[in-house]
Coordinates of C-alpha atoms in Angstrom, one line a residue:
X1142 CA -28.0 -7.3 -29.4
X1143 CA -25.6 -8.7 -31.9
X1144 CA -22.2 -10.2 -30.9
X1145 CA -20.5 -7.2 -32.6
X1146 CA -22.5 -4.7 -30.6
X1147 CA -21.8 -6.6 -27.3
X1148 CA -18.1 -6.5 -28.0
X1149 CA -18.2 -2.9 -28.9
X1150 CA -20.0 -2.1 -25.7
X1151 CA -17.5 -4.1 -23.7
X1152 CA -14.6 -2.3 -25.3
X1153 CA -16.3 1.1 -24.6
X1154 CA -16.7 0.2 -21.0
X1155 CA -13.1 -1.0 -20.7
X1156 CA -11.8 2.2 -22.2
X1157 CA -13.7 4.2 -19.6
X1158 CA -13.1 2.3 -16.4
X1159 CA -10.0 0.1 -16.9
X1160 CA -7.4 2.8 -16.8
X1161 CA -4.4 2.0 -14.6
X1162 CA -4.6 4.8 -12.1
X1163 CA -3.6 4.5 -8.5
X1164 CA -5.7 7.0 -6.6
X1165 CA -6.5 8.2 -3.1
X1166 CA -4.3 6.0 -0.9
X1167 CA -4.0 6.3 2.9
X1168 CA -0.9 5.5 5.0
X1169 CA 0.3 5.1 8.6
X1170 CA 4.0 5.3 9.5
X1171 CA 5.2 4.4 13.0
X1172 CA 8.4 5.0 14.9
X1173 CA 10.0 2.1 16.7
X1174 CA 9.3 3.4 20.2
X1175 CA 5.6 4.0 19.3
X1176 CA 5.4 0.4 18.1
X1177 CA 4.1 -2.4 20.2
X1178 CA 6.5 -4.9 18.6
X1179 CA 9.5 -2.5 18.6
X1180 CA 9.6 -2.6 14.8
X1181 CA 9.5 0.4 12.6
X1182 CA 6.3 0.3 10.5
X1183 CA 5.2 1.7 7.1
X1184 CA 1.8 0.9 5.7
X1185 CA -0.6 1.9 3.0
X1186 CA -3.9 1.1 1.3
X1187 CA -3.4 1.1 -2.5
X1188 CA -6.7 2.5 -3.8
X1189 CA -7.4 2.2 -7.4
X1190 CA -9.8 3.7 -10.0
X1191 CA -11.6 0.4 -10.3
X1192 CA -12.3 -2.5 -8.0
X1193 CA -11.4 -5.4 -10.4
X1194 CA -7.7 -4.7 -11.0
X1195 CA -5.6 -7.6 -9.9
X1196 CA -2.3 -7.3 -8.2
X1197 CA 0.5 -9.9 -8.3
X1198 CA 3.3 -10.6 -5.8
X1199 CA 6.7 -10.7 -7.2
X1200 CA 10.3 -11.4 -6.2
X1201 CA 13.0 -9.9 -8.3
X1202 CA 16.4 -11.6 -8.0
X1203 CA 19.8 -9.8 -8.2
X1204 CA 20.7 -8.7 -11.7
X1205 CA 23.9 -7.4 -13.3
X1206 CA 24.1 -4.8 -16.1
X1207 CA 26.9 -4.0 -18.5
X1208 CA 28.5 -0.6 -18.6
X1209 CA 26.4 1.8 -20.6
X1210 CA 23.2 -0.2 -20.2
X1211 CA 20.0 1.9 -20.0
X1212 CA 16.7 1.2 -18.4
X1213 CA 13.6 2.5 -20.3
X1214 CA 10.8 3.1 -17.8
X1215 CA 7.1 2.7 -18.7
X1216 CA 6.6 6.4 -19.5
X1217 CA 9.6 6.4 -21.9
X1218 CA 12.1 7.9 -19.5
X1219 CA 15.6 6.4 -20.0
X1220 CA 17.9 6.2 -17.0
X1221 CA 21.4 4.6 -16.6
X1222 CA 21.3 1.1 -15.3
X1223 CA 23.1 0.3 -12.1
X1224 CA 26.0 -2.1 -12.2
X1225 CA 24.0 -4.4 -9.9
X1226 CA 20.3 -4.4 -9.3
X1227 CA 19.6 -5.6 -5.7
X1228 CA 17.1 -8.3 -5.0
X1229 CA 13.7 -6.9 -3.9
X1230 CA 10.0 -7.8 -3.6
X1231 CA 7.1 -6.0 -5.1
X1232 CA 3.3 -5.9 -5.6
X1233 CA 2.9 -5.4 -9.3
X1234 CA -0.1 -4.5 -11.5
X1235 CA -1.3 -7.5 -13.5
X1236 CA -0.6 -5.6 -16.8
X1237 CA 3.0 -4.6 -16.0
X1238 CA 4.4 -6.5 -18.9
X1239 CA 2.0 -4.8 -21.3
X1240 CA 2.9 -1.3 -20.1
X1241 CA 6.6 -1.6 -19.4
X1242 CA 9.5 -3.1 -21.2
X1243 CA 10.9 -4.4 -17.8
X1244 CA 7.6 -5.5 -16.4
X1245 CA 7.7 -3.0 -13.5
X1246 CA 4.6 -0.9 -13.3
X1247 CA 3.0 0.2 -10.0
X1248 CA 5.1 -2.1 -7.9
X1249 CA 3.8 -0.2 -4.9
X1250 CA 5.8 -1.7 -2.0
X1251 CA 8.7 -3.9 -1.3
X1252 CA 11.9 -4.7 0.7
X1253 CA 15.3 -5.3 -0.8
X1254 CA 18.2 -7.5 0.3
X1255 CA 19.7 -4.8 2.5
X1256 CA 16.5 -4.4 4.5
X1257 CA 15.3 -1.2 2.9
X1258 CA 11.5 -1.0 2.8
X1259 CA 9.5 1.3 0.6
X1260 CA 5.9 2.1 -0.1
X1261 CA 5.0 4.4 -3.0
X1262 CA 2.9 6.5 -3.3
X1263 CA 0.2 8.7 -1.8
X1264 CA -0.8 10.8 -4.7
X1265 CA -1.2 14.6 -4.0
X1266 CA -2.2 17.8 -5.8
X1267 CA -0.1 20.8 -6.4
X1268 CA -1.5 24.3 -6.0
X1269 CA -1.8 26.5 -9.1
X1270 CA 1.0 28.8 -8.2
X1271 CA 3.5 26.1 -7.6
X1272 CA 2.4 24.3 -10.8
X1273 CA 3.0 27.5 -12.7
X1274 CA 6.5 28.3 -11.5
X1275 CA 7.8 24.7 -11.4
X1276 CA 5.5 22.5 -13.5
X1277 CA 5.5 18.8 -13.5
X1278 CA 7.6 17.1 -16.2
X1279 CA 5.7 14.9 -18.8
X1280 CA 8.5 12.3 -18.9
X1281 CA 9.6 12.6 -15.3
X1282 CA 9.8 10.3 -12.3
X1283 CA 6.4 8.8 -11.4
X1284 CA 4.8 6.3 -9.1
X1285 CA 4.6 3.6 -11.9
X1286 CA 8.3 3.1 -11.8
X1287 CA 9.5 4.5 -8.5
X1288 CA 9.6 1.5 -6.2
X1289 CA 11.8 -0.8 -8.3
X1290 CA 14.1 2.1 -9.4
X1291 CA 15.0 2.9 -5.8
X1292 CA 14.9 -0.6 -4.1
X1293 CA 17.2 -2.0 -6.8
X1294 CA 19.9 0.6 -5.8
X1295 CA 19.7 2.0 -2.3
X1296 CA 20.8 0.3 0.9
X1297 CA 19.2 2.5 3.6
X1298 CA 16.2 4.8 4.1
X1299 CA 18.3 7.9 4.2
X1300 CA 20.2 6.9 1.0
X1301 CA 16.9 6.1 -0.7
X1302 CA 15.5 9.6 0.1
X1303 CA 18.6 11.2 -1.4
X1304 CA 18.6 8.9 -4.5
X1305 CA 14.9 9.6 -5.3
X1306 CA 15.6 13.3 -4.7
X1307 CA 18.5 13.2 -7.1
X1308 CA 16.3 11.6 -9.7
X1309 CA 13.7 14.3 -9.3
X1310 CA 16.4 17.0 -9.5
X1311 CA 17.9 15.5 -12.7
X1312 CA 14.9 14.3 -14.6
X1313 CA 12.0 16.2 -12.9
X1314 CA 8.9 14.7 -11.4
X1315 CA 5.7 13.8 -13.3
X1316 CA 3.5 13.7 -10.2
X1317 CA 3.3 15.2 -6.8
X1318 CA 3.2 12.5 -4.1
X1319 CA 4.3 11.2 -0.8
X1320 CA 6.7 8.2 -0.3
X1321 CA 7.6 6.1 2.8
X1322 CA 11.0 4.5 3.5
X1323 CA 12.2 2.4 6.5
X1324 CA 15.2 0.3 7.4
X1325 CA 15.9 -1.3 10.8
X1326 CA 17.1 2.0 12.3
X1327 CA 14.9 4.8 11.0
X1328 CA 11.8 5.7 8.9
X1329 CA 11.5 8.6 6.6
X1330 CA 8.5 10.3 4.9
X1331 CA 9.2 12.2 1.7
X1332 CA 7.0 14.5 -0.4
X1333 CA 7.6 15.6 -4.0
X1334 CA 5.8 18.9 -4.3
X1335 CA 6.6 20.1 -7.8
X1336 CA 8.6 19.4 -11.0
X1337 CA 11.9 19.7 -9.1
X1338 CA 11.3 20.3 -5.4
X1339 CA 11.0 17.8 -2.6
X1340 CA 11.4 17.4 1.1
X1341 CA 11.7 14.5 3.6
X1342 CA 11.4 14.2 7.3
X1343 CA 12.7 11.5 9.7
X1344 CA 9.8 10.0 11.7
X1345 CA 10.4 10.5 15.4
X1346 CA 10.9 7.2 17.2
X1347 CA 8.1 7.9 19.6
X1348 CA 5.5 9.1 17.2
X1349 CA 3.4 8.2 14.1
X1350 CA 2.0 9.9 11.0
X1351 CA -1.2 9.4 9.1
X1352 CA -1.1 10.4 5.4
X1353 CA -4.0 10.9 3.1
X1354 CA -3.5 12.4 -0.3
X1355 CA -2.7 16.0 0.4
X1356 CA 0.9 17.2 1.0
X1357 CA 1.4 17.0 4.8
X1358 CA 4.9 18.2 5.8
X1359 CA 4.9 21.4 7.8
X1360 CA 6.5 23.1 10.8
X1361 CA 9.9 21.7 10.1
X1362 CA 13.4 23.2 10.5
X1363 CA 15.2 23.1 7.2
X1364 CA 18.5 23.5 9.0
X1365 CA 18.1 20.3 11.0
X1366 CA 20.1 18.1 8.6
X1367 CA 19.9 15.0 10.8
X1368 CA 16.1 14.9 10.5
X1369 CA 15.3 16.9 7.4
X1370 CA 16.4 16.5 3.8
X1371 CA 15.2 18.7 0.9
X1372 CA 15.9 19.8 -2.6
X1373 CA 18.7 22.4 -3.1
X1374 CA 17.5 26.0 -3.0
X1375 CA 14.0 25.1 -1.6
X1376 CA 13.8 28.1 0.7
X1377 CA 15.1 30.5 -1.9
X1378 CA 12.8 29.2 -4.5
X1379 CA 9.8 29.6 -2.2
X1380 CA 10.8 33.2 -1.3
X1381 CA 11.5 34.2 -5.0
X1382 CA 8.1 33.0 -6.2
X1383 CA 6.2 34.0 -3.1
X1384 CA 4.8 30.5 -2.5
X1385 CA 4.5 31.5 1.2
X1386 CA 3.8 35.0 2.6
X1387 CA 6.7 34.7 5.1
X1388 CA 8.9 31.7 4.5
X1389 CA 10.6 30.6 7.8
X1390 CA 13.4 28.2 7.5
X1391 CA 12.9 27.1 11.1
X1392 CA 9.2 26.6 10.7
X1393 CA 8.8 25.7 7.1
X1394 CA 5.4 24.8 5.7
X1395 CA 6.1 22.7 2.5
X1396 CA 2.5 21.5 2.3
X1397 CA 1.2 25.1 2.1
X1398 CA 3.8 26.2 -0.3
X1399 CA 3.2 23.5 -2.9
X1400 CA 0.0 21.7 -2.0
X1401 CA -3.7 22.4 -1.4
X1402 CA -4.7 22.7 2.2
X1403 CA -8.1 21.9 3.7
X1404 CA -9.3 19.4 1.1
X1405 CA -12.0 17.5 3.0
X1406 CA -11.4 14.4 0.8
X1407 CA -8.0 14.2 2.6
X1408 CA -8.3 15.9 6.0
X1409 CA -11.3 13.8 7.0
X1410 CA -9.1 10.7 6.7
X1411 CA -6.2 12.4 8.6
X1412 CA -8.5 13.3 11.4
X1413 CA -10.0 9.8 11.5
X1414 CA -6.6 8.1 11.7
X1415 CA -5.4 10.4 14.5
X1416 CA -8.7 10.1 16.3
X1417 CA -8.3 6.3 16.4
X1418 CA -4.6 6.3 17.5
X1419 CA -4.7 9.4 19.8
X1420 CA -8.2 9.7 21.0
X1421 CA -7.0 11.6 24.1
X1422 CA -5.9 14.5 21.8
X1423 CA -9.1 16.4 21.1
X1424 CA -9.0 18.0 17.7
X1425 CA -11.6 19.8 15.7
X1426 CA -12.8 18.2 12.6
X1427 CA -12.0 19.7 9.2
X1428 CA -9.0 21.8 10.0
X1429 CA -6.8 22.9 7.1
X1430 CA -3.8 21.1 8.7
X1431 CA -3.3 18.5 11.4
X1432 CA -0.1 17.8 13.3
X1433 CA 2.2 15.8 11.1
X1434 CA 3.3 13.6 14.0
X1435 CA 1.6 12.6 17.2
X1436 CA 2.3 10.3 20.1
X1437 CA -0.2 7.4 20.3
X1438 CA -2.3 6.8 23.4
X1439 CA -0.9 3.3 23.5
X1440 CA 1.8 1.6 21.5
X1441 CA 0.6 0.7 18.0
X1442 CA 0.2 -2.9 16.8
X1443 CA -0.4 -4.4 13.4
X1444 CA -4.0 -4.8 14.4
X1445 CA -4.2 -1.0 15.2
X1446 CA -2.9 -0.1 11.8
X1447 CA -5.3 -2.5 10.1
X1448 CA -8.2 -0.9 12.0
X1449 CA -7.2 2.5 10.7
X1450 CA -6.8 1.3 7.2
X1451 CA -10.3 -0.4 7.3
X1452 CA -12.0 2.5 9.1
X1453 CA -15.1 4.5 8.2
X1454 CA -16.7 7.3 10.1
X1455 CA -19.3 5.3 12.0
X1456 CA -19.5 6.5 15.7
X1457 CA -17.6 9.7 15.1
X1458 CA -18.4 13.4 14.5
X1459 CA -18.0 12.7 10.7
X1460 CA -20.7 10.1 10.5
X1461 CA -22.8 11.1 7.5
X1462 CA -20.4 13.9 6.7
X1463 CA -17.1 12.3 5.8
X1464 CA -16.1 12.8 2.2
X1465 CA -14.9 9.2 1.9
X1466 CA -13.9 6.5 4.3
X1467 CA -10.3 5.1 4.5
X1468 CA -11.2 1.5 3.6
X1469 CA -13.0 1.5 0.3
X1470 CA -14.2 -1.2 -2.1
X1471 CA -11.6 -0.2 -4.7
X1472 CA -8.6 -0.8 -2.5
X1473 CA -6.7 -3.3 -4.6
X1474 CA -4.3 -4.4 -1.8
X1475 CA -2.9 -3.2 1.5
X1476 CA 0.4 -3.8 3.2
X1477 CA 2.0 -3.2 6.6
X1478 CA 5.8 -3.6 6.6
X1479 CA 7.6 -4.2 9.9
X1480 CA 11.3 -3.7 10.2
X1481 CA 12.8 -5.3 13.4
X1482 CA 16.0 -3.8 14.8
X1483 CA 16.5 -6.8 17.1
X1484 CA 16.2 -9.7 14.6
X1485 CA 18.9 -11.3 12.5
X1486 CA 19.4 -9.3 9.2
X1487 CA 17.8 -11.9 7.0
X1488 CA 14.7 -12.1 9.2
X1489 CA 14.4 -8.4 10.1
X1490 CA 11.7 -7.6 7.5
X1491 CA 8.1 -8.9 7.7
X1492 CA 5.5 -7.8 5.1
X1493 CA 1.9 -8.1 6.2
X1494 CA 0.1 -8.3 2.9
X1495 CA -3.5 -8.6 2.0
X1496 CA -4.0 -10.8 -1.1
X1497 CA -6.7 -8.4 -2.4
X1498 CA -9.2 -5.8 -1.0
X1499 CA -8.5 -5.0 2.6
X1500 CA -12.0 -5.6 3.8
X1501 CA -12.2 -9.1 2.4
X1502 CA -8.6 -10.3 3.0
X1503 CA -6.5 -10.9 6.1
X1504 CA -3.1 -9.4 6.6
X1505 CA -0.7 -12.3 6.1
X1506 CA 2.9 -12.1 7.5
X1507 CA 5.6 -13.1 5.0
X1508 CA 9.3 -12.9 5.7
X1509 CA 11.4 -11.1 3.1
X1510 CA 13.6 -14.2 2.4
X1511 CA 11.3 -16.0 -0.1
X1512 CA 12.8 -16.8 -3.5
X1513 CA 9.3 -17.2 -4.9
X1514 CA 5.6 -17.1 -3.9
X1515 CA 2.8 -19.6 -4.6
X1516 CA 1.8 -19.4 -8.3
X1517 CA -1.8 -18.4 -7.4
X1518 CA -0.4 -15.1 -6.1
X1519 CA 1.3 -14.3 -9.4
X1520 CA -1.9 -14.7 -11.5
X1521 CA -5.0 -12.7 -12.3
X1522 CA -6.0 -9.9 -14.7
X1523 CA -9.0 -7.6 -14.9
X1524 CA -11.5 -10.5 -15.4
X1525 CA -12.4 -13.1 -12.9
X1526 CA -10.0 -16.0 -12.6
X1527 CA -10.5 -18.8 -10.2
X1528 CA -6.8 -19.7 -10.2
X1529 CA -5.9 -16.3 -8.9
X1530 CA -5.5 -15.6 -5.2
X1531 CA -6.3 -11.9 -5.8
X1532 CA -9.6 -12.8 -7.5
X1533 CA -10.5 -15.5 -5.0
X1534 CA -10.4 -13.1 -2.1
X1535 CA -12.0 -10.3 -4.2
X1536 CA -14.9 -12.6 -5.0
X1537 CA -15.6 -13.1 -1.3
X1538 CA -16.2 -9.3 -1.2
X1539 CA -18.6 -9.6 -4.1
X1540 CA -20.5 -12.4 -2.4
X1541 CA -20.6 -10.4 0.9
X1542 CA -21.9 -7.2 -0.8
X1543 CA -25.4 -5.9 0.0
X1544 CA -26.4 -6.7 -3.7
X1545 CA -26.1 -10.5 -3.1
X1546 CA -28.8 -12.0 -1.0
X1547 CA -29.2 -8.6 0.8
X1548 CA -25.8 -9.0 2.4
X1549 CA -26.6 -12.4 3.9
X1550 CA -23.0 -13.6 3.5
X1551 CA -21.2 -10.5 4.9
X1552 CA -21.2 -11.7 8.5
X1553 CA -19.8 -15.1 7.5
X1554 CA -17.0 -13.6 5.3
X1555 CA -16.1 -11.0 8.0
X1556 CA -16.0 -13.6 10.7
X1557 CA -13.7 -15.9 8.7
X1558 CA -11.3 -13.1 7.7
X1559 CA -11.2 -11.7 11.3
X1560 CA -10.6 -15.1 12.8
X1561 CA -7.8 -15.8 10.3
X1562 CA -6.1 -12.5 10.9
X1563 CA -6.4 -12.8 14.7
X1564 CA -4.7 -16.1 14.6
X1565 CA -1.9 -14.8 12.4
X1566 CA -1.3 -11.8 14.7
X1567 CA -1.4 -13.9 17.9
X1568 CA 1.0 -16.6 16.6
X1569 CA 3.4 -14.2 14.9
X1570 CA 5.4 -13.3 18.0
X1571 CA 5.9 -16.9 18.9
X1572 CA 7.2 -17.7 15.4
X1573 CA 9.5 -14.7 15.5
X1574 CA 11.0 -15.8 18.8
X1575 CA 11.4 -19.4 17.5
X1576 CA 13.2 -18.2 14.3
X1577 CA 15.5 -15.9 16.4
X1578 CA 16.6 -18.9 18.5
X1579 CA 16.8 -21.2 15.5
X1580 CA 19.1 -18.7 13.7
X1581 CA 21.6 -18.9 16.6
X1582 CA 22.0 -22.6 16.0
X1583 CA 21.6 -22.9 12.3
X1584 CA 21.3 -19.8 10.1
X1585 CA 20.4 -21.6 6.9
X1586 CA 17.8 -23.7 8.5
X1587 CA 16.1 -20.6 10.1
X1588 CA 16.1 -18.8 6.7
X1589 CA 14.7 -21.8 4.9
X1590 CA 12.1 -22.3 7.6
X1591 CA 11.0 -18.6 7.4
X1592 CA 10.6 -19.0 3.6
X1593 CA 8.6 -22.2 3.8
X1594 CA 6.5 -20.8 6.7
X1595 CA 5.6 -17.7 4.6
X1596 CA 4.7 -19.7 1.5
X1597 CA 2.7 -22.1 3.7
X1598 CA 0.7 -19.2 5.1
X1599 CA 0.0 -17.8 1.7
X1600 CA -1.1 -21.2 0.3
X1601 CA -3.2 -22.1 3.3
X1602 CA -5.0 -18.7 3.2
X1603 CA -5.8 -19.2 -0.5
X1604 CA -7.1 -22.8 0.1
X1605 CA -9.4 -21.6 2.9
X1606 CA -10.7 -18.7 0.8
X1607 CA -11.4 -21.2 -2.1
X1608 CA -13.3 -23.4 0.3
X1609 CA -15.3 -20.5 1.7
X1610 CA -16.1 -19.3 -1.8
X1611 CA -17.2 -22.8 -2.8
X1612 CA -19.5 -23.1 0.2
X1613 CA -21.1 -19.7 -0.4
X1614 CA -21.6 -20.3 -4.1
X1615 CA -23.2 -23.7 -3.3
X1616 CA -25.6 -22.0 -0.9
X1617 CA -26.3 -19.2 -3.3
X1618 CA -27.0 -21.6 -6.2
X1619 CA -29.3 -23.6 -3.9
X1620 CA -31.2 -20.5 -2.9
X1621 CA -32.2 -19.7 -6.5
X1622 CA -34.2 -22.9 -6.7
X1623 CA -38.0 -22.5 -6.7
X1624 CA -39.6 -23.2 -3.3
X1625 CA -41.8 -26.3 -4.0
X1626 CA -44.8 -27.5 -2.1
X1627 CA -44.3 -30.9 -0.4
X1628 CA -46.5 -32.5 -3.0
X1629 CA -44.6 -31.0 -5.9
X1630 CA -41.3 -32.0 -4.4
X1631 CA -42.4 -35.5 -3.8
X1632 CA -43.4 -35.8 -7.5
X1633 CA -40.1 -34.5 -8.6
X1634 CA -38.2 -37.1 -6.6
X1635 CA -40.2 -39.9 -8.3
X1636 CA -39.7 -38.7 -11.9

């Protein structure tokens, strides 16, 4: 094959599989009284259309704009710039600067300086009837730009819901999806169901929700303004276009009106998550809808959420039947964000972040006070790069796959990742208590310590992953050598 043909083939493959599409994510949201740590929690697997799409951690500082300034988003939508853009963190696509004039594409999650956390999005499908009467807008609000747009302006979860809703009302939505918000007081789950209609529900303090990709909000009272927010005229619009046979404002089914119920690709995962967290609640598999909120059998920890986000159907009724597991090989990153009501404001937000795929990376806790992250977490593209944390951890997954040495290294990789994560979870409470006491004596010292601690954990995790990768590659290389007889080997040594 000529060099030209090789390049042509490579280009053809890239055009088919390297499209920046976030797909099929799974989330768990937890109220503070359902949480083992007392923190509100939002979390999500970011599943992608390919398994070699690097993510980069980023910290955006505060930024001022002049009157009349406009921000042009990656899809061409122009929106007025705020007077001040708040500091926030994000998890960007590697190609953000190629696809967006402000370098903000698929930021996925983050926390801003006012302790507003956001995770966006769980993509969803509209039903044909809703699509016909309120179609999506080509140049509307979409996942690619949503996180930075909201975190740079809102100061609370409730305000964030209203701000995103106002954007959808004004500019229209380009996608149907679900979005999570949390501050130190409350968590909200929001769904955009059509070009201009949306709804959001406050997560009960003593319950949790599992979200796959279908629209999920149902059985809500539209008149309960303390716990429900929605687009103007939602009930009237639903009645006018007969999106529900008998719309009931006190028992409204947004998911049925705008979404597609009973898609096994989604409901299998919803059942799985609820089965893990509330096993005592016996539910039939493959129902069209499951309860939006449930009480857990025991208070939910970071480890419990991680188990859900990595789960498959082994040992359940869906073994061999499940349309797809929750933890998949094309999960590009996963995050669990804890918002602590009882911590000093600067130390209230902890982001448990996997550097890469959830099955081959530990959740690493970082405090939302860092001004920067280690350089290796800001590097990596769609080709292997040994100076990238994302690729280093992702390569461990490749080495652990059944295609390499018949899965010989899987047990080793799993053991190292499990051990590292167990240590981080076990020690986190002690570190948190220490920081809380330190803050009382010296606020600046506590904040600086939290920043250094977070960066240290990230760097140490990378260094250990590099060492493990080196050991496995050394063993793999050695294994490719021919097995010589003692006589042959003795001769080789003397040559």
